[in-house]
Coordinates of C-alpha atoms and ligand atoms in Angstrom, one line a residue:
Chain A
X148 CA 24.8 -66.8 4.0
X149 CA 26.5 -66.9 0.3
X150 CA 30.1 -68.6 0.6
X151 CA 32.1 -65.6 -0.6
X152 CA 30.2 -63.0 1.6
X153 CA 30.8 -65.3 4.6
X154 CA 34.6 -65.7 3.7
X155 CA 35.0 -62.0 3.1
X156 CA 33.3 -61.4 6.2
X157 CA 35.6 -63.8 8.3
X158 CA 38.4 -62.1 6.6
X159 CA 37.6 -58.7 7.4
X160 CA 37.1 -59.4 11.1
X161 CA 40.5 -61.4 11.4
X162 CA 42.2 -58.6 9.6
X163 CA 41.0 -56.1 12.3
X164 CA 41.4 -58.6 15.4
X165 CA 43.3 -61.9 14.5
X166 CA 42.6 -62.9 18.0
X167 CA 38.7 -62.9 17.6
X168 CA 37.6 -66.2 18.5
X169 CA 35.8 -68.7 16.6
X170 CA 32.9 -68.3 18.5
X171 CA 32.7 -64.6 18.5
X172 CA 33.2 -64.5 14.9
X173 CA 30.3 -67.0 14.5
X174 CA 28.1 -64.9 16.6
X175 CA 29.2 -61.6 14.6
X176 CA 28.2 -63.3 11.2
X177 CA 25.1 -65.2 12.4
X178 CA 26.6 -68.9 11.6
X179 CA 27.6 -71.7 13.7
X180 CA 31.1 -71.9 15.1
X181 CA 32.0 -75.2 13.3
X182 CA 31.1 -73.7 10.1
X183 CA 33.5 -70.4 11.2
X184 CA 36.4 -73.2 12.1
X185 CA 36.2 -75.1 8.8
X186 CA 36.1 -71.9 6.7
X187 CA 39.1 -70.6 8.2
X188 CA 41.1 -73.8 8.0
X189 CA 40.0 -73.8 4.5
X190 CA 41.3 -70.1 3.9
X191 CA 44.6 -71.1 5.8
X192 CA 45.0 -74.0 3.6
X193 CA 44.8 -72.3 0.5
X194 CA 47.4 -69.6 1.6
X195 CA 44.6 -66.8 1.8
X196 CA 45.3 -66.4 5.3
X197 CA 49.0 -66.3 5.6
X198 CA 49.8 -65.8 8.9
X199 CA 48.4 -64.2 12.4
X200 CA 50.7 -61.6 13.6
X201 CA 50.8 -58.7 15.9
X202 CA 51.5 -55.0 14.9
X203 CA 53.8 -53.7 17.2
X204 CA 55.4 -50.3 17.4
X205 CA 58.9 -50.5 18.4
X206 CA 59.8 -47.2 18.4
X207 CA 57.4 -47.0 21.6
X208 CA 58.7 -50.0 23.1
X209 CA 62.2 -48.4 22.8
X210 CA 63.6 -51.2 21.1
X211 CA 65.3 -49.4 18.3
X212 CA 64.9 -51.3 15.0
X213 CA 66.0 -49.3 11.8
X214 CA 64.2 -49.7 8.7
X215 CA 64.7 -48.5 5.1
X216 CA 63.1 -48.5 2.0
X217 CA 65.4 -49.7 -1.1
X218 CA 64.6 -48.6 -4.6
X219 CA 65.9 -51.0 -7.1
X220 CA 66.6 -50.8 -10.9
X221 CA 66.9 -54.3 -12.3
X222 CA 67.7 -55.8 -15.4
X223 CA 65.0 -58.2 -16.2
X224 CA 65.9 -61.8 -17.1
X225 CA 65.0 -63.4 -20.6
X226 CA 62.9 -66.3 -19.2
X227 CA 61.9 -65.4 -15.6
X228 CA 61.6 -61.5 -16.0
X229 CA 61.8 -59.7 -12.3
X230 CA 60.7 -63.0 -10.6
X231 CA 64.0 -64.9 -9.9
X232 CA 65.7 -61.6 -8.6
X233 CA 62.9 -60.7 -6.4
X234 CA 62.6 -64.1 -4.8
X235 CA 66.3 -64.3 -4.7
X236 CA 66.1 -61.0 -2.5
X237 CA 62.9 -62.3 -0.6
X238 CA 65.0 -64.8 0.8
X239 CA 67.2 -62.8 3.2
X240 CA 65.6 -62.6 6.8
X241 CA 66.6 -58.7 6.8
X242 CA 64.2 -58.1 3.9
X243 CA 60.8 -57.5 5.3
X244 CA 58.8 -56.5 2.2
X245 CA 59.3 -57.1 -1.6
X246 CA 57.3 -55.4 -4.0
X247 CA 57.3 -54.8 -7.7
X248 CA 56.1 -51.5 -8.7
X249 CA 55.3 -49.2 -11.8
X250 CA 57.5 -46.2 -12.5
X251 CA 60.9 -45.0 -12.1
X252 CA 62.2 -47.7 -10.3
X253 CA 61.0 -51.8 -10.2
X254 CA 61.7 -53.1 -7.0
X255 CA 60.5 -51.3 -3.6
X256 CA 62.2 -53.3 -0.6
X257 CA 62.0 -53.1 2.9
X258 CA 64.9 -53.7 5.0
X259 CA 65.6 -54.1 8.9
X260 CA 68.6 -54.1 10.9
X261 CA 69.7 -53.1 14.5
X262 CA 71.6 -49.9 13.2
X263 CA 72.0 -47.9 10.1
X264 CA 75.4 -49.1 9.6
X265 CA 74.0 -52.8 9.6
X266 CA 71.3 -51.9 7.1
X267 CA 73.6 -50.0 4.9
X268 CA 76.2 -52.6 4.9
X269 CA 73.7 -55.3 3.9
X270 CA 72.5 -53.3 1.0
X271 CA 75.8 -52.7 -0.1
X272 CA 77.3 -56.4 0.2
X273 CA 74.0 -58.2 -0.4
X274 CA 71.8 -56.7 -2.8
X275 CA 73.9 -54.0 -4.8
X276 CA 76.2 -56.5 -6.1
X277 CA 73.5 -58.9 -7.6
X278 CA 74.3 -59.2 -11.2
X279 CA 70.5 -58.0 -12.2
X280 CA 70.8 -54.8 -9.8
X281 CA 71.5 -51.9 -11.7
X282 CA 71.5 -49.3 -9.1
X283 CA 69.9 -49.0 -5.6
X284 CA 68.6 -45.6 -3.8
X285 CA 68.4 -46.1 0.1
X286 CA 65.7 -44.2 2.2
X287 CA 66.1 -44.5 5.9
X288 CA 62.7 -44.4 7.6
X289 CA 62.4 -41.5 10.1
X290 CA 59.1 -42.2 11.9
X291 CA 55.9 -44.3 11.3
X292 CA 52.7 -42.6 11.1
X293 CA 50.4 -45.3 9.8
X294 CA 51.0 -48.8 9.1
X295 CA 48.7 -51.7 7.8
X296 CA 45.7 -49.4 8.0
X297 CA 46.4 -48.4 11.9
X298 CA 47.5 -44.8 12.8
X299 CA 50.3 -45.0 15.4
X300 CA 49.4 -42.1 17.5
X301 CA 45.6 -41.9 17.4
X302 CA 44.1 -38.7 17.3
X303 CA 42.3 -37.3 20.5
X304 CA 38.6 -38.3 20.1
X305 CA 35.9 -36.2 21.0
X306 CA 34.1 -37.3 24.2
X307 CA 30.3 -38.4 23.7
X308 CA 27.8 -37.8 26.1
X309 CA 27.0 -41.0 28.2
X310 CA 23.5 -40.2 27.6
X311 CA 21.5 -39.5 24.8
X312 CA 18.1 -40.2 24.2
Chain B
X140 CA 2.8 -13.7 37.2
X141 CA 3.8 -17.0 36.1
X142 CA 6.9 -16.9 34.4
X143 CA 6.6 -19.8 32.0
X144 CA 3.9 -20.2 29.3
X145 CA 1.5 -23.0 29.8
X146 CA 2.4 -24.9 26.8
X147 CA 5.7 -25.3 28.1
X148 CA 4.9 -25.8 31.9
X149 CA 2.5 -28.4 31.1
X150 CA 5.8 -30.8 30.1
X151 CA 6.9 -32.1 33.4
X152 CA 10.8 -32.8 33.3
X153 CA 11.0 -36.6 34.0
X154 CA 11.9 -37.7 37.6
X155 CA 14.8 -39.6 35.8
X156 CA 16.8 -36.4 35.1
X157 CA 18.9 -36.7 38.1
X158 CA 19.9 -40.3 37.2
X159 CA 21.0 -38.7 34.0
X160 CA 23.1 -36.2 35.5
X161 CA 25.0 -38.7 37.6
X162 CA 25.3 -41.2 34.5
X163 CA 26.9 -38.1 32.5
X164 CA 29.4 -37.1 35.3
X165 CA 30.4 -40.6 36.4
X166 CA 33.8 -40.9 34.7
X167 CA 34.7 -44.7 34.3
X168 CA 31.2 -46.1 33.6
X169 CA 30.7 -47.8 30.5
X170 CA 27.8 -46.1 28.6
X171 CA 25.3 -48.6 26.5
X172 CA 23.1 -45.2 26.8
X173 CA 24.3 -43.5 23.7
X174 CA 21.9 -42.5 21.0
X175 CA 24.9 -41.7 18.5
X176 CA 27.8 -43.5 16.7
X177 CA 30.6 -44.0 18.1
X178 CA 32.6 -43.5 14.9
X179 CA 33.9 -40.0 14.1
X180 CA 32.5 -38.5 10.9
X181 CA 34.7 -39.9 8.1
X182 CA 37.7 -38.0 7.4
X183 CA 36.9 -37.1 3.9
X184 CA 33.8 -35.2 5.3
X185 CA 35.9 -33.5 7.9
X186 CA 38.5 -32.6 5.0
X187 CA 36.0 -31.3 3.0
X188 CA 34.5 -28.9 5.9
X189 CA 38.1 -27.8 6.8
X190 CA 38.9 -27.1 3.1
X191 CA 35.4 -25.0 2.7
X192 CA 36.4 -22.8 5.5
X193 CA 39.7 -22.0 3.8
X194 CA 38.1 -21.2 1.1
X195 CA 36.0 -18.5 3.0
X196 CA 32.3 -20.2 2.9
X197 CA 31.2 -18.5 6.2
X198 CA 28.1 -17.0 4.9
X199 CA 24.3 -17.5 5.2
X200 CA 23.1 -19.7 2.6
X201 CA 19.4 -19.5 0.6
X202 CA 16.7 -20.3 3.5
X203 CA 16.3 -23.6 1.5
X204 CA 19.8 -24.8 2.1
X205 CA 22.4 -24.7 -0.8
X206 CA 20.9 -25.8 -4.0
X207 CA 24.1 -27.9 -5.2
X208 CA 23.1 -29.9 -1.9
X209 CA 19.5 -30.2 -2.7
X210 CA 20.2 -31.3 -6.2
X211 CA 22.4 -34.1 -4.9
X212 CA 19.8 -35.2 -2.0
X213 CA 17.1 -35.4 -4.6
X214 CA 19.3 -37.5 -7.0
X215 CA 20.3 -39.8 -4.1
X216 CA 16.8 -40.1 -3.1
X217 CA 15.8 -41.0 -6.6
X218 CA 18.4 -43.6 -7.0
X219 CA 18.4 -45.2 -3.4
X220 CA 14.6 -44.9 -2.9
X221 CA 13.1 -44.5 -6.3
X222 CA 11.0 -41.1 -5.3
X223 CA 11.5 -37.9 -6.9
X224 CA 12.0 -34.5 -5.1
X225 CA 11.9 -31.5 -6.7
X226 CA 15.2 -29.8 -5.3
X227 CA 13.4 -26.4 -5.9
X228 CA 10.5 -26.5 -3.6
X229 CA 10.0 -30.2 -2.5
X230 CA 13.3 -30.2 -0.2
X231 CA 14.3 -28.2 3.0
X232 CA 17.8 -28.5 4.6
X233 CA 17.3 -28.1 8.4
X234 CA 19.2 -28.2 11.5
X235 CA 18.7 -31.7 11.9
X236 CA 15.5 -33.9 11.9
X237 CA 15.1 -32.4 15.2
X238 CA 14.4 -28.9 13.4
X239 CA 12.5 -30.6 10.7
X240 CA 10.2 -32.4 13.0
X241 CA 9.4 -29.3 15.0
X242 CA 8.8 -27.5 11.6
X243 CA 6.5 -30.1 10.1
X244 CA 4.0 -30.1 13.1
X245 CA 4.1 -26.5 13.3
X246 CA 3.2 -26.2 9.9
X247 CA 0.1 -28.5 9.8
X248 CA -1.1 -28.5 13.3
X249 CA -4.2 -26.1 14.5
X250 CA -4.9 -26.1 18.2
X251 CA -6.2 -29.0 18.8
X252 CA -5.3 -31.0 16.3
X253 CA -4.4 -34.8 17.4
X254 CA -1.1 -36.6 16.2
X255 CA -0.8 -40.2 16.4
X256 CA 2.3 -41.3 17.9
X257 CA 3.4 -45.0 18.4
X258 CA 5.3 -46.1 21.7
X259 CA 7.8 -46.7 22.6
X260 CA 9.0 -44.0 20.8
X261 CA 11.8 -41.4 20.4
X262 CA 11.3 -38.7 23.4
X263 CA 11.1 -35.5 21.3
X264 CA 7.6 -36.5 19.5
X265 CA 5.2 -35.6 22.3
X266 CA 6.8 -32.5 23.4
X267 CA 6.9 -31.2 19.9
X268 CA 3.2 -32.0 19.3
X269 CA 2.4 -30.3 22.7
X270 CA 4.7 -27.1 21.4
X271 CA 2.9 -26.9 18.5
X272 CA -0.5 -27.1 20.0
X273 CA -1.5 -30.4 19.1
X274 CA -2.7 -33.3 21.3
X275 CA -0.3 -36.3 21.0
X276 CA -2.2 -39.5 20.9
X277 CA -0.3 -42.6 22.0
X278 CA -0.5 -46.1 20.4
X279 CA 1.2 -48.8 22.3
X280 CA 3.2 -51.2 20.4
X281 CA 4.0 -54.6 21.7
X282 CA 7.2 -57.3 21.9
X283 CA 4.9 -60.0 21.2
X284 CA 3.8 -58.1 17.9
X285 CA 7.6 -57.1 17.4
X286 CA 6.8 -53.3 18.1
X287 CA 4.9 -52.7 15.3
X288 CA 2.4 -50.0 14.7
X289 CA -0.8 -51.8 13.1
X290 CA -3.3 -50.0 10.8
X291 CA -6.2 -51.4 12.9
X292 CA -4.7 -49.9 16.1
X293 CA -4.5 -46.5 14.3
X294 CA -7.9 -46.9 13.1
X295 CA -9.3 -47.2 16.5
X296 CA -7.8 -43.8 17.6
X297 CA -8.8 -41.7 14.7
X298 CA -11.3 -39.0 15.2
X299 CA -12.3 -36.1 13.3
X300 CA -9.6 -34.0 15.0
X301 CA -6.9 -36.4 13.7
X302 CA -4.3 -34.5 11.6
X303 CA -1.3 -36.9 11.2
X304 CA 0.6 -40.2 12.1
X305 CA 4.5 -40.3 13.2
X306 CA 6.1 -43.2 12.0
X307 CA 9.7 -44.0 13.4
X308 CA 10.8 -47.2 11.6
X309 CA 13.8 -48.7 12.1
X310 CA 12.3 -47.3 15.4
X311 CA 14.6 -45.9 18.6
X312 CA 14.4 -47.3 21.0
X313 CA 13.4 -50.8 20.0
X314 CA 15.0 -51.2 16.8
X315 CA 12.1 -52.8 15.3
X316 CA 11.4 -52.1 11.6
X317 CA 8.2 -52.6 9.0
X318 CA 7.7 -54.5 6.1
X319 CA 6.5 -53.2 3.0
X320 CA 3.3 -54.6 3.3
X321 CA 2.9 -53.7 6.9
X322 CA 3.5 -49.7 5.9
X323 CA 1.4 -50.4 3.0
X324 CA -1.7 -50.9 5.5
X325 CA -0.7 -47.6 7.1
X326 CA -0.8 -46.1 3.8
X327 CA -4.5 -47.4 3.4
X328 CA -5.6 -45.9 6.4
X329 CA -3.6 -42.5 5.6
X330 CA -5.8 -42.5 2.3
X331 CA -8.9 -43.4 3.6
X332 CA -8.9 -41.0 6.4
X333 CA -7.2 -38.0 4.6
X334 CA -4.5 -38.0 7.0
X335 CA -0.7 -37.0 6.8
X336 CA 2.3 -38.8 7.7
X337 CA 5.5 -37.7 9.1
X338 CA 8.2 -40.6 8.7
X339 CA 11.2 -40.0 10.5
X340 CA 13.5 -42.3 8.6
X341 CA 16.9 -41.4 10.3
X342 CA 17.8 -44.9 10.7
X343 CA 16.7 -46.2 7.3
X344 CA 20.1 -46.8 6.3
X345 CA 20.8 -48.6 9.5
X346 CA 18.8 -51.5 8.1
X347 CA 20.2 -55.1 8.6
X348 CA 17.4 -57.6 7.6
X349 CA 15.7 -56.8 4.6
X350 CA 15.5 -53.4 2.9
X351 CA 14.3 -50.2 4.1
X352 CA 11.2 -48.8 2.4
X353 CA 10.7 -45.2 2.2
X354 CA 7.0 -44.3 3.0
X355 CA 6.4 -41.9 0.3
X356 CA 7.2 -44.4 -2.2
X357 CA 4.1 -46.3 -1.4
X358 CA 0.9 -45.6 -3.4
X359 CA -0.6 -42.0 -3.2
X360 CA 1.8 -41.3 -0.1
X361 CA 4.2 -38.8 -1.8
X362 CA 1.7 -36.1 -1.5
X363 CA 0.9 -37.4 1.9
X364 CA 4.2 -37.7 3.5
X365 CA 6.3 -35.3 5.2
X366 CA 9.6 -37.4 5.0
X367 CA 12.3 -36.6 7.5
X368 CA 16.0 -37.8 7.3
X369 CA 19.4 -36.7 8.1
X370 CA 23.1 -36.9 8.3
X371 CA 23.5 -37.7 12.0
X372 CA 23.3 -41.3 12.2
X373 CA 24.3 -42.8 8.6
X374 CA 27.2 -40.6 8.2
X375 CA 28.3 -40.3 12.2
X376 CA 27.5 -36.5 11.8
X377 CA 25.3 -35.8 15.2
X378 CA 27.3 -32.8 16.0
X379 CA 26.9 -30.9 12.7
X380 CA 23.2 -30.6 13.1
X381 CA 22.2 -31.1 9.6
X382 CA 19.1 -33.0 8.3
X383 CA 16.3 -32.4 5.7
X384 CA 12.4 -32.4 5.0
X385 CA 10.9 -33.6 1.7
X386 CA 7.4 -33.4 1.1
X387 CA 4.4 -31.6 -0.9
X388 CA 5.4 -28.1 -2.1
X389 CA 2.8 -26.3 0.0
X390 CA 3.8 -28.4 3.1
X391 CA 7.6 -27.8 2.4
X392 CA 7.0 -24.1 1.5
X393 CA 4.8 -23.6 5.0
X394 CA 7.9 -25.2 6.9
X395 CA 10.5 -23.0 4.8
X396 CA 8.5 -19.9 6.2
X397 CA 9.1 -20.9 9.7
X398 CA 12.6 -22.3 9.3
X399 CA 13.3 -18.6 7.3
X400 CA 12.1 -16.6 10.2
X401 CA 13.4 -18.6 13.3
X402 CA 16.3 -20.3 12.1
X403 CA 17.1 -18.6 8.7
X404 CA 19.4 -21.4 7.3
X405 CA 21.5 -24.5 8.2
X406 CA 25.0 -23.7 9.0
X407 CA 26.9 -23.4 5.7
X408 CA 29.8 -25.3 7.2
X409 CA 27.6 -28.3 7.9
X410 CA 26.3 -28.1 4.3
X411 CA 29.2 -28.0 2.8
X412 CA 30.2 -31.0 4.9
X413 CA 27.0 -32.9 3.8
X414 CA 27.7 -32.2 -0.1
X415 CA 30.8 -34.5 0.5
X416 CA 29.0 -36.9 2.8
X417 CA 26.8 -37.8 -0.1
X418 CA 29.8 -38.7 -2.0
X419 CA 31.2 -41.2 0.2
X420 CA 29.1 -44.4 0.6
X421 CA 31.6 -46.8 1.0
X422 CA 32.7 -45.7 4.2
X423 CA 29.0 -45.8 5.8
X424 CA 28.9 -49.3 4.4
X425 CA 31.6 -50.3 6.3
X426 CA 30.1 -49.0 9.6
X427 CA 26.7 -50.7 8.8
X428 CA 28.8 -54.2 8.5
X429 CA 30.4 -53.2 11.7
X430 CA 27.1 -52.3 13.6
X431 CA 25.6 -55.4 12.3
X432 CA 28.3 -57.5 14.0
X433 CA 27.7 -55.7 17.2
X434 CA 24.2 -56.2 17.1
X435 CA 24.4 -59.9 16.8
X436 CA 27.1 -60.1 19.9
X437 CA 24.9 -57.8 22.1
X438 CA 21.5 -59.9 21.1
X439 CA 23.0 -63.4 21.7
X440 CA 25.2 -61.9 24.7
X441 CA 21.7 -60.5 26.5
X442 CA 19.7 -63.8 25.9
X443 CA 22.7 -65.9 27.3
X444 CA 22.8 -63.8 30.3
X445 CA 19.0 -64.6 30.7
X446 CA 17.2 -61.7 29.4
X447 CA 14.4 -62.2 26.4
X448 CA 15.5 -60.0 23.8
X449 CA 13.7 -59.0 20.7
X450 CA 16.0 -59.0 17.6
X451 CA 16.2 -55.5 16.5
X452 CA 16.3 -55.3 12.5
X453 CA 17.7 -51.9 12.5
X454 CA 19.2 -48.8 14.2
X455 CA 21.6 -49.4 17.1
X456 CA 19.7 -50.3 20.0
X457 CA 18.4 -53.5 21.4
X458 CA 15.5 -53.4 23.7
X459 CA 15.6 -56.4 26.2
X460 CA 12.9 -57.2 28.7
X461 CA 13.9 -57.1 32.4
X462 CA 10.8 -58.5 33.8
X463 CA 12.1 -61.5 35.2
X464 CA 14.4 -59.4 37.5
X465 CA 11.1 -58.1 39.4
X466 CA 12.5 -54.5 39.2
X467 CA 11.0 -51.5 37.5
X468 CA 13.2 -50.1 34.5
X469 CA 14.3 -47.3 36.6
X470 CA 15.3 -49.1 39.4
X471 CA 17.0 -51.7 37.2
X472 CA 19.0 -48.8 35.5
X473 CA 20.1 -47.0 38.8
X474 CA 21.3 -50.1 40.5
X475 CA 23.4 -51.1 37.3
X476 CA 25.0 -47.8 37.2
X477 CA 25.6 -47.8 41.0
X478 CA 26.5 -51.1 41.8
X479 CA 28.4 -52.0 38.4
X480 CA 29.0 -48.8 36.4
X481 CA 27.1 -49.4 33.0
X482 CA 24.6 -47.0 31.9
X483 CA 21.5 -48.4 30.2
X484 CA 18.4 -46.2 29.5
X485 CA 14.9 -47.2 31.3
X486 CA 12.7 -47.9 28.7
X487 CA 9.8 -46.4 30.4
X488 CA 11.5 -42.9 29.3
X489 CA 10.1 -43.7 26.0
X490 CA 6.5 -44.1 26.9
X491 CA 4.7 -46.2 29.6
X492 CA 4.6 -49.3 27.5
X493 CA 8.4 -49.2 27.6
X494 CA 8.5 -50.0 31.5
X495 CA 9.9 -53.5 32.0
X496 CA 12.5 -52.8 29.2
X497 CA 16.0 -51.3 29.0
X498 CA 17.6 -49.8 26.0
X499 CA 21.1 -50.6 25.5
X500 CA 22.9 -49.1 22.4
X501 CA 25.5 -51.1 20.6
X502 CA 27.1 -48.1 19.5
X503 CA 30.0 -48.8 21.1
X504 CA 33.2 -50.5 20.7
X505 CA 33.5 -54.5 20.8
X506 CA 35.7 -54.3 23.7
X507 CA 33.2 -52.2 25.8
X508 CA 30.3 -53.8 24.6
X509 CA 31.7 -57.3 26.0
X510 CA 32.9 -55.6 29.1
X511 CA 29.5 -54.2 29.6
X512 CA 27.9 -57.8 29.1
X513 CA 30.2 -59.0 32.0
X514 CA 29.0 -56.3 34.1
X515 CA 25.5 -57.0 33.2
X516 CA 26.1 -60.7 33.7
X517 CA 27.3 -60.1 37.2
X518 CA 24.4 -57.6 38.1
X519 CA 21.8 -60.1 36.8
X520 CA 23.1 -62.9 39.0
X521 CA 22.5 -60.7 42.1
X522 CA 19.1 -60.0 40.8
X523 CA 18.6 -63.8 40.9
X524 CA 18.3 -64.4 37.2
X525 CA 20.6 -67.5 36.3
Ligands
LIG211 C1 14.4 -41.1 16.1 C2 15.0 -40.1 15.9 N1 14.9 -39.0 15.3 C3 15.5 -37.8 15.4 C4 16.7 -37.9 16.2 C5 17.4 -36.4 15.9 O1 18.2 -36.3 14.8 P1 19.1 -35.2 14.5 O2 20.4 -35.2 14.9 O3 19.0 -35.4 12.9 O4 18.2 -33.7 14.9 C6 17.1 -38.9 16.8 C7 18.4 -38.6 17.8 O5 18.4 -39.7 18.6 C8 16.5 -40.1 16.6 O6 16.6 -41.1 17.6

């Protein structure tokens, strides 16, 4: 199998289910287990596979986490553009994602906290006062329908017959 | 008075029916007996259908099917398979390959004409030939020869009554495919003996090793081939009931004549959805990748359990031999269901030469596939295998 194609297949399988074992992956794509192992460790080394995490529906678990999307307008810096402020914001553990986007604002940041108050204070105290931040708009998340390609409440699936010839 | 016409009465319902009824009803069984995708129809297709209903597309269509759909199909066949069919006259939209197959036979068979059918094969072929007044002539294919239909075996069976050969590759139930060279040899026989070929290529897009060759692209075959294909398997649209036939103008016209008086047209809703289906090849490509992964998992898994398993190259079935259990395929399937709650199909359903095999579908989730293999493994231990 071509190297690129093999990597692509492995990434696809792990993205779908990170707990798929090396031996299962080897079977699925028809190469030996050692080759899968070395390819994966290479992908990890290169930082292409960043981490293996579970996708958790905390609402369902009854553990209430509050999330908000924060739109930030920034003044870019002469030498580093948006990078240095974006990196700075990324370092807060409350911040779950940071993305530079086109359109009416510059950064879209997702913040998580235990209460709405905590999130609001965090934005007011840590983000808004940064010198390069011109203004912020906070949107609290009310309900998640789909995350990382997974629909949270799967639709009811029609039932197939057990036997069709 | 005999209630039922002889033509229908002669077709015996198989003894396995009772077993299937139980299998259908058993709630917590894992079924490898499925003959359809476990994916639901891609959302963009369903969405297009809903939109068509909102816009009020609820009427009959032309007997031939929507022209837009035929035009798109014509383009697709040209693009994917390099064969050109005129959307006006050489393409007919049908209510699945099932209807198309029936129409094809009724359009060409005179009473007593013989139709060559390779086995193991899809269960509808023989009965449809009989309903059409024809005589099915079986040719057995063997696992040792990768379940291939060979040109010389066809020649052995040809008589002056032979009218057509039915071809189904990739094959249900074996997953076998034919190479271009294999097909060319069959084409030569068709030419030499002036035969028609009904080529059911419904699993053509589900080919994992090598490329599928459309039979009508072979030398001289476009005029002789009735090409049947559909949306059921490749686009996960079994319940929509839509397929098509492509072929020589006179034959398609004759098929249309029957279709016009018996079916009128294929449901417009399914046709509208099919138009969208032809636009979304990316999603179907993703399904093919997934089937391929499961195919490998299943073949390796079956072999590890001690069954000898032919490597299928297409469709979504494996057809392992259970000869080393000493059971008939019907006994095997029954015991596996009752003792371990896994449904498989006895190979004997697909023709006498299917005895000693079972059909296991891998159109199931990886989770179900692994669990079914676990249970099968436990059963095989009680059978003394491994
Ligand atoms: C070989 C073969 N042909 C035709 C069909 C029926 O197809 P359709 O849904 O288009 O009627 C099936 C379904 O299982 C099949 O396996």
